[in-house]
């Protein structure tokens, strides 16, 4: 099938490469000329495991191409995915202008029947807005359908998540759109849930809200573990072995971040309020998350009461491992608190430093974790990259000015750390 994907970001590029991989013909569009030039030169504009291989292979077999011109994708494709950003406004409401701009561009160049699919995460009832926009600019009355096909991939495992999803959700309002989208996803072996458009939109926000709630829940439990002397890992396992609850998303830490949970929660709270429901549960999820970052900062501040001119070494900047994405990463918040208290920051991240440099220029960026530890008053772990789990801790101890490690992801064993002479603090244990 012929597909156009508008937006070549984490979602758009993965969607494009994966659809090409399962045999479709894909044109991927982005209005960022630099990004498209990078892709046309065989490079990937961000780090995502397995994606480069998939893109290269499918460009070679001519199933995937890149352009800055939406019109090219519209002319050649039946299905057009909108996969542009939906960043939060100051009010917390999502900025939907990127989505409606693309809808306008598509509608003014449509030549025959098209399905315009929302892939971006949007609030319930956005489909109506997209339809209105298309109708407004669809001068030749070309037939079209709007559909919602929310994306559940996770950065860091995006390709596998796309090709082996837990489920595919398709929100449609015509049989024609339904049949075409079912055909599109035929090569992927996963349960497909067909709904109306509003339900599909709501499923995405509700899923992310539930996952964020699970994280805040376990973070709240971690506080009670600290206060009572229980161990969060044992408690989490004891809870998670109950199949009704499940073990995933029960890792206590410094709080959730990234481009999805923080903004989607805010957007969900807002849309619920507009519809007349005060979503207090989610407000509390947000509050616990903010508090968790403050609590983590307090752990460092307690060990080093006067942070002024202290050197703090940070390991991990991306919002989670296996991505270079630092959007709304907890590291930004924690580093800012440390700097406000007068600390000097040295940091290392395997992939996220280029992105971090753009928004946190006043940090000393290091070549490896050992350089971070050298002469630092404390080592602070914010992202649980696998490499950090295998460090030579004896070497780290010798390099540190004081043997303080504050671990926001529980990657080390407290007993071993104690035995090795570290002053070690982690979460909920
Ligand atoms: P992103 O910022 O990485 O990519 C968006 C891309 O759209 C950018 O490259 C931008 O240049 C391009 N763009 C914006 N306006 C355009 C236009 N008019 N024409 C062509 N290109 C345009 O964002 P992302 O992380 O891929 O997220 C996209 C959407 O998917 C968001 O709504 C997000 O919430 C949702 N989502 C993201 C993830 C994730 O893990 N990142 C997962 C599921 C859903």
XYZ file of C-alpha atoms and ligand atoms in Angstrom:
473
model
C 0.000 0.000 0.000
C 1.103 3.594 -0.509
C 1.517 5.577 2.659
C 2.583 9.086 3.547
C 3.862 9.878 7.042
C 4.069 13.534 7.981
C 6.675 14.064 10.697
C 10.042 12.272 10.813
C 10.519 12.319 14.588
C 10.734 9.400 17.002
C 7.238 8.254 16.041
C 7.047 9.317 12.374
C 10.397 7.872 11.358
C 9.824 4.606 13.211
C 6.344 4.322 11.683
C 7.749 4.995 8.207
C 10.620 2.506 8.492
C 8.421 -0.211 10.001
C 5.640 0.122 7.415
C 8.290 -0.051 4.678
C 9.778 -3.099 6.414
C 6.461 -4.966 6.244
C 6.207 -4.281 2.527
C 4.466 -0.947 2.063
C 5.678 1.970 -0.005
C 6.313 4.959 2.276
C 7.025 8.645 1.758
C 8.145 10.299 4.965
C 7.808 14.086 5.151
C 9.293 16.630 7.527
C 9.409 20.399 7.186
C 12.776 20.444 8.965
C 15.075 20.619 5.939
C 18.146 19.699 7.955
C 16.451 16.549 9.228
C 15.436 15.462 5.746
C 18.926 16.195 4.382
C 20.398 14.055 7.170
C 18.021 11.216 6.309
C 18.668 11.539 2.580
C 22.396 11.269 3.360
C 21.791 7.928 5.066
C 22.023 9.191 8.651
C 19.452 9.082 11.454
C 18.755 12.404 13.183
C 18.394 10.841 16.660
C 19.407 7.685 18.495
C 16.977 4.789 18.468
C 18.226 1.177 18.504
C 17.601 -0.853 15.302
C 16.152 2.125 13.416
C 19.200 2.949 11.281
C 19.384 -0.580 9.928
C 15.700 -0.576 9.019
C 15.841 2.839 7.357
C 18.970 2.000 5.328
C 17.579 -1.332 4.167
C 14.261 0.111 3.040
C 15.711 3.179 1.345
C 17.931 0.788 -0.617
C 14.969 -1.324 -1.660
C 13.142 1.891 -2.664
C 10.232 1.298 -0.302
C 11.109 4.366 1.772
C 11.907 7.898 0.696
C 12.147 11.300 2.333
C 10.955 14.720 1.296
C 10.149 18.144 2.726
C 7.068 18.455 0.511
C 3.795 17.206 1.945
C 2.225 17.491 -1.506
C 4.450 14.649 -2.786
C 3.155 12.325 -0.101
C -0.440 13.416 -0.667
C -0.278 12.834 -4.431
C 1.207 9.347 -4.121
C -0.507 7.923 -1.026
C -3.950 6.706 -0.011
C -3.208 6.801 3.721
C -1.648 9.855 5.336
C -0.403 9.625 8.910
C -0.040 12.811 10.930
C 2.899 12.157 13.267
C 3.951 15.687 14.206
C 4.560 16.995 17.703
C 1.803 18.052 20.071
C 3.854 20.013 22.619
C 2.232 21.470 25.729
C 1.295 25.136 25.922
C 1.956 27.061 29.143
C -1.581 26.217 30.263
C -0.906 22.481 29.888
C -3.206 22.267 26.888
C -1.568 20.604 23.895
C -0.608 22.817 21.005
C -2.558 21.242 18.177
C -1.519 23.777 15.555
C 1.083 21.383 14.092
C -1.637 18.781 13.574
C -4.142 21.209 12.064
C -1.454 22.772 9.835
C -0.721 19.374 8.367
C -4.448 18.672 7.966
C -4.754 21.959 6.066
C -1.771 21.153 3.847
C -3.161 17.719 3.030
C -6.668 18.950 2.267
C -5.557 21.695 -0.071
C -3.591 19.221 -2.216
C -5.846 16.138 -2.142
C -6.458 14.687 -5.601
C -8.520 11.581 -4.754
C -9.901 9.652 -1.742
C -7.576 9.786 1.284
C -7.574 8.524 4.854
C -6.022 11.041 7.198
C -4.861 9.257 10.311
C -3.975 10.859 13.637
C -0.821 9.106 14.834
C 0.194 11.974 17.116
C -1.206 11.828 20.638
C -4.207 14.158 20.714
C -7.071 14.853 23.122
C -10.425 13.237 22.604
C -12.501 15.065 19.968
C -9.454 16.262 18.000
C -10.672 14.104 15.105
C -13.636 16.471 14.792
C -11.242 19.421 14.553
C -9.152 17.679 11.922
C -12.287 16.912 9.913
C -13.484 20.520 10.147
C -10.094 21.790 8.985
C -10.034 19.422 6.040
C -13.572 20.355 5.034
C -12.637 24.026 5.153
C -9.800 23.691 2.628
C -11.157 20.797 0.558
C -12.287 23.042 -2.298
C -12.885 20.213 -4.797
C -14.913 18.121 -2.375
C -12.551 15.163 -2.598
C -13.879 12.269 -0.484
C -11.872 11.519 2.664
C -11.993 9.788 6.023
C -10.376 10.773 9.291
C -9.096 8.006 11.557
C -7.228 7.687 14.826
C -4.426 5.171 15.224
C -2.602 6.067 18.440
C 0.985 4.948 18.834
C 2.138 3.066 21.924
C 5.821 2.588 21.091
C 8.451 3.383 23.703
C 11.627 5.222 22.825
C 14.544 2.856 23.277
C 12.575 -0.123 21.925
C 10.488 1.673 19.297
C 11.095 -0.703 16.399
C 10.241 -3.849 18.369
C 7.256 -2.136 19.951
C 5.936 -1.112 16.539
C 6.436 -4.510 14.922
C 5.312 -6.583 17.918
C 2.759 -4.401 19.685
C 0.516 -5.575 22.517
C -2.395 -4.230 20.481
C -3.240 -1.975 17.566
C -6.046 0.520 18.055
C -7.917 1.834 15.046
C -10.621 4.477 15.457
C -12.758 4.901 12.339
C -16.169 6.051 11.227
C -16.491 4.309 7.860
C -16.181 0.725 6.652
C -13.952 1.898 3.827
C -11.371 3.370 6.219
C -11.633 0.352 8.508
C -10.988 -2.154 5.694
C -8.004 -0.214 4.339
C -6.387 0.179 7.765
C -6.941 -3.496 8.614
C -5.263 -4.421 5.336
C -2.365 -2.085 6.149
C -1.682 -3.818 9.465
C -2.269 -7.371 8.153
C 1.442 -8.346 8.250
C 1.651 -7.459 11.956
C 0.576 -10.202 14.307
C -1.275 -8.425 17.119
C -4.816 -8.030 18.425
C -6.551 -5.191 16.593
C -9.196 -3.192 18.369
C -11.498 -1.248 16.076
C -13.362 1.604 17.767
C -14.898 4.952 17.009
C -12.444 7.857 16.691
C -13.109 9.395 20.106
C -12.572 6.095 21.928
C -9.268 5.532 20.117
C -8.102 9.027 21.089
C -9.139 8.449 24.672
C -7.421 5.041 24.855
C -4.046 6.694 24.279
C -4.426 9.354 26.974
C -5.927 6.864 29.403
C -3.098 4.359 28.815
C -0.368 6.912 29.442
C -2.219 8.283 32.457
C -2.513 4.784 33.912
C 1.191 4.064 33.418
C 2.176 7.383 34.994
C -0.173 6.563 37.867
C 1.604 3.226 38.378
C 4.941 5.028 38.585
C 3.677 7.618 41.056
C 2.036 4.854 43.068
C 5.252 2.894 43.460
C 7.187 6.093 44.168
C 4.727 6.895 46.971
C 5.184 3.357 48.308
C 8.961 3.897 48.187
C 8.560 6.824 50.565
C 6.655 4.622 53.003
C 9.385 1.967 52.635
C 12.008 4.537 53.585
C 9.958 5.694 56.557
C 9.241 2.171 57.804
C 12.463 0.342 56.918
C 10.842 -1.942 54.331
C 12.452 -2.625 50.948
C 10.776 -1.233 47.827
C 12.116 -3.938 45.522
C 10.634 -6.719 47.633
C 7.365 -4.838 48.080
C 7.134 -4.089 44.327
C 7.749 -7.733 43.454
C 5.203 -8.859 46.009
C 2.635 -6.514 44.500
C 3.557 -7.149 40.881
C 3.400 -10.933 40.998
C -0.341 -10.492 41.278
C -1.354 -10.862 37.622
C -4.054 -8.243 38.052
C -1.298 -5.726 38.795
C 1.749 -6.971 36.845
C 5.448 -6.369 37.425
C 6.006 -3.704 34.766
C 6.204 -0.046 35.704
C 6.774 -0.804 39.364
C 10.348 0.488 39.530
C 10.674 3.292 42.037
C 12.948 6.096 40.900
C 13.355 9.831 40.486
C 9.985 10.224 38.770
C 8.753 9.934 35.206
C 9.738 12.287 32.394
C 10.020 12.257 28.606
C 7.909 13.685 25.839
C 4.811 11.628 26.631
C 3.786 11.211 30.270
C 4.216 14.784 31.559
C 2.518 16.464 28.604
C -0.140 13.802 28.079
C -1.151 13.903 31.714
C -1.494 17.667 31.613
C -3.477 17.468 28.390
C -5.745 14.769 29.806
C -6.432 16.770 32.958
C -7.259 19.791 30.774
C -9.578 18.008 28.374
C -11.330 16.309 31.289
C -11.878 19.748 32.872
C -13.235 21.135 29.599
C -15.674 18.251 29.478
C -16.703 18.980 33.068
C -14.669 16.463 35.088
C -12.075 17.436 37.663
C -9.476 14.645 37.304
C -8.049 14.991 40.831
C -6.499 11.525 40.728
C -4.189 12.580 37.898
C -3.389 15.902 39.576
C -2.133 13.876 42.527
C -0.091 11.641 40.196
C 1.601 14.800 38.913
C 2.130 16.155 42.419
C 3.776 12.930 43.614
C 6.041 13.016 40.567
C 7.173 16.579 41.271
C 7.688 15.737 44.929
C 9.798 12.703 44.013
C 12.328 14.904 42.212
C 12.459 17.273 45.208
C 12.907 14.290 47.556
C 15.788 13.043 45.454
C 17.452 16.449 45.553
C 16.946 16.461 49.340
C 18.863 13.170 49.627
C 21.897 14.810 48.007
C 21.473 17.988 50.051
C 21.274 15.983 53.278
C 24.583 14.255 52.584
C 26.213 17.507 51.474
C 24.462 20.178 53.557
C 26.317 23.065 51.956
C 26.134 22.494 48.220
C 27.774 25.791 47.321
C 30.793 25.087 45.080
C 30.486 21.362 45.656
C 31.126 19.354 42.520
C 28.371 16.887 41.709
C 28.897 14.189 39.086
C 25.786 13.177 37.183
C 25.444 9.845 35.386
C 22.599 9.801 32.879
C 20.724 12.704 31.291
C 18.195 11.090 28.939
C 14.743 10.538 30.429
C 15.343 6.802 30.239
C 18.031 4.450 28.895
C 18.533 3.659 25.196
C 17.403 7.037 23.933
C 19.044 10.411 23.377
C 15.783 12.193 24.220
C 15.987 14.650 27.090
C 12.589 16.316 26.658
C 11.110 16.766 30.163
C 13.829 14.485 31.560
C 14.045 14.442 35.387
C 17.776 15.212 34.982
C 16.914 18.771 33.883
C 14.905 19.444 37.009
C 17.382 17.816 39.396
C 20.415 19.524 37.852
C 18.644 22.868 37.980
C 17.901 22.390 41.710
C 21.547 21.452 42.373
C 22.831 24.458 40.423
C 20.435 26.799 42.203
C 21.925 25.528 45.473
C 25.384 26.502 44.159
C 26.708 23.105 43.028
C 28.952 22.700 39.983
C 27.873 19.925 37.629
C 29.887 17.416 35.635
C 27.910 14.895 33.592
C 28.067 11.960 31.239
C 25.417 10.233 29.150
C 26.178 7.685 26.400
C 23.890 9.316 23.805
C 22.041 12.361 25.180
C 24.870 14.870 25.666
C 24.444 16.633 22.314
C 20.795 17.308 23.080
C 21.599 18.250 26.679
C 24.237 20.789 25.608
C 21.550 22.775 23.770
C 19.507 23.391 26.912
C 22.065 22.968 29.703
C 25.214 24.697 28.447
C 26.583 25.403 31.933
C 27.617 21.832 32.687
C 31.009 20.227 32.223
C 30.362 17.332 29.839
C 32.691 14.361 30.321
C 33.957 11.571 28.089
C 33.086 8.736 30.473
C 31.731 7.993 33.976
C 35.228 7.921 35.492
C 35.937 11.470 34.371
C 32.641 12.440 36.015
C 33.685 10.819 39.297
C 37.114 12.459 39.353
C 37.219 14.987 42.221
C 33.437 15.027 42.580
C 31.940 15.364 46.056
C 29.184 12.937 45.109
C 28.110 10.766 42.207
C 24.418 11.011 41.337
C 22.736 8.435 39.088
C 19.682 9.659 37.215
C 19.335 7.261 34.241
C 19.837 3.501 34.472
C 21.971 2.911 31.362
C 23.323 -0.672 31.355
C 26.912 0.617 31.144
C 26.540 2.273 34.558
C 25.695 -1.084 36.139
C 29.086 -2.477 35.107
C 31.374 0.294 36.387
C 34.593 -0.474 38.248
C 33.350 0.767 41.623
C 36.781 0.577 43.252
C 38.096 2.928 40.610
C 35.067 5.198 41.096
C 35.700 5.304 44.840
C 39.333 6.267 44.387
C 38.413 9.031 41.947
C 35.657 10.573 44.081
C 36.606 13.247 46.602
C 34.090 11.668 49.002
C 32.673 8.160 48.510
C 29.089 9.367 48.178
C 26.755 7.765 45.627
C 23.111 8.828 45.383
C 21.334 6.395 43.101
C 17.990 7.483 41.671
C 17.417 4.182 39.849
C 18.464 1.541 42.377
C 21.115 0.062 40.078
C 23.471 -1.044 42.865
C 23.032 -3.325 45.835
C 23.041 -1.279 49.081
C 24.856 -4.001 51.071
C 27.679 -4.340 48.535
C 28.017 -0.573 48.323
C 28.213 -0.343 52.115
C 30.811 -3.130 52.266
C 32.888 -1.325 49.655
C 32.974 1.780 51.805
C 30.475 3.953 49.961
C 27.995 6.252 51.596
C 25.130 5.047 49.454
C 21.571 6.333 49.198
C 18.944 4.995 46.831
C 15.152 4.963 46.531
C 12.874 3.168 48.966
C 15.478 0.938 50.601
P 9.201 14.729 17.362
O 9.312 16.115 17.833
O 10.374 13.800 17.501
O 8.803 14.705 15.801
C 7.847 15.539 15.243
C 8.330 15.923 13.849
O 7.286 16.595 13.154
C 9.521 16.888 13.855
O 10.600 16.322 13.137
C 8.981 18.145 13.196
O 9.964 18.814 12.412
C 7.876 17.571 12.312
N 6.855 18.547 11.889
C 6.202 19.466 12.644
N 5.328 20.159 11.871
C 5.429 19.648 10.616
C 4.783 19.931 9.380
N 3.858 20.882 9.261
N 5.140 19.213 8.296
C 6.072 18.255 8.372
N 6.718 17.937 9.515
C 6.397 18.623 10.627
O 7.945 14.117 18.106
P 7.644 12.570 18.446
O 8.324 12.189 19.690
O 7.835 11.747 17.228
O 6.090 12.673 18.781
C 5.123 12.893 17.763
C 3.741 12.619 18.336
O 3.646 11.232 18.716
C 3.410 13.412 19.595
O 2.053 13.705 19.597
C 3.729 12.430 20.718
O 3.000 12.690 21.873
C 3.309 11.118 20.090
N 3.969 9.946 20.657
C 5.291 10.008 20.955
C 5.938 8.875 21.459
C 7.400 8.929 21.817
O 7.856 8.018 22.513
N 8.147 9.931 21.384
C 5.218 7.689 21.624
C 3.868 7.646 21.276
C 3.261 8.793 20.785
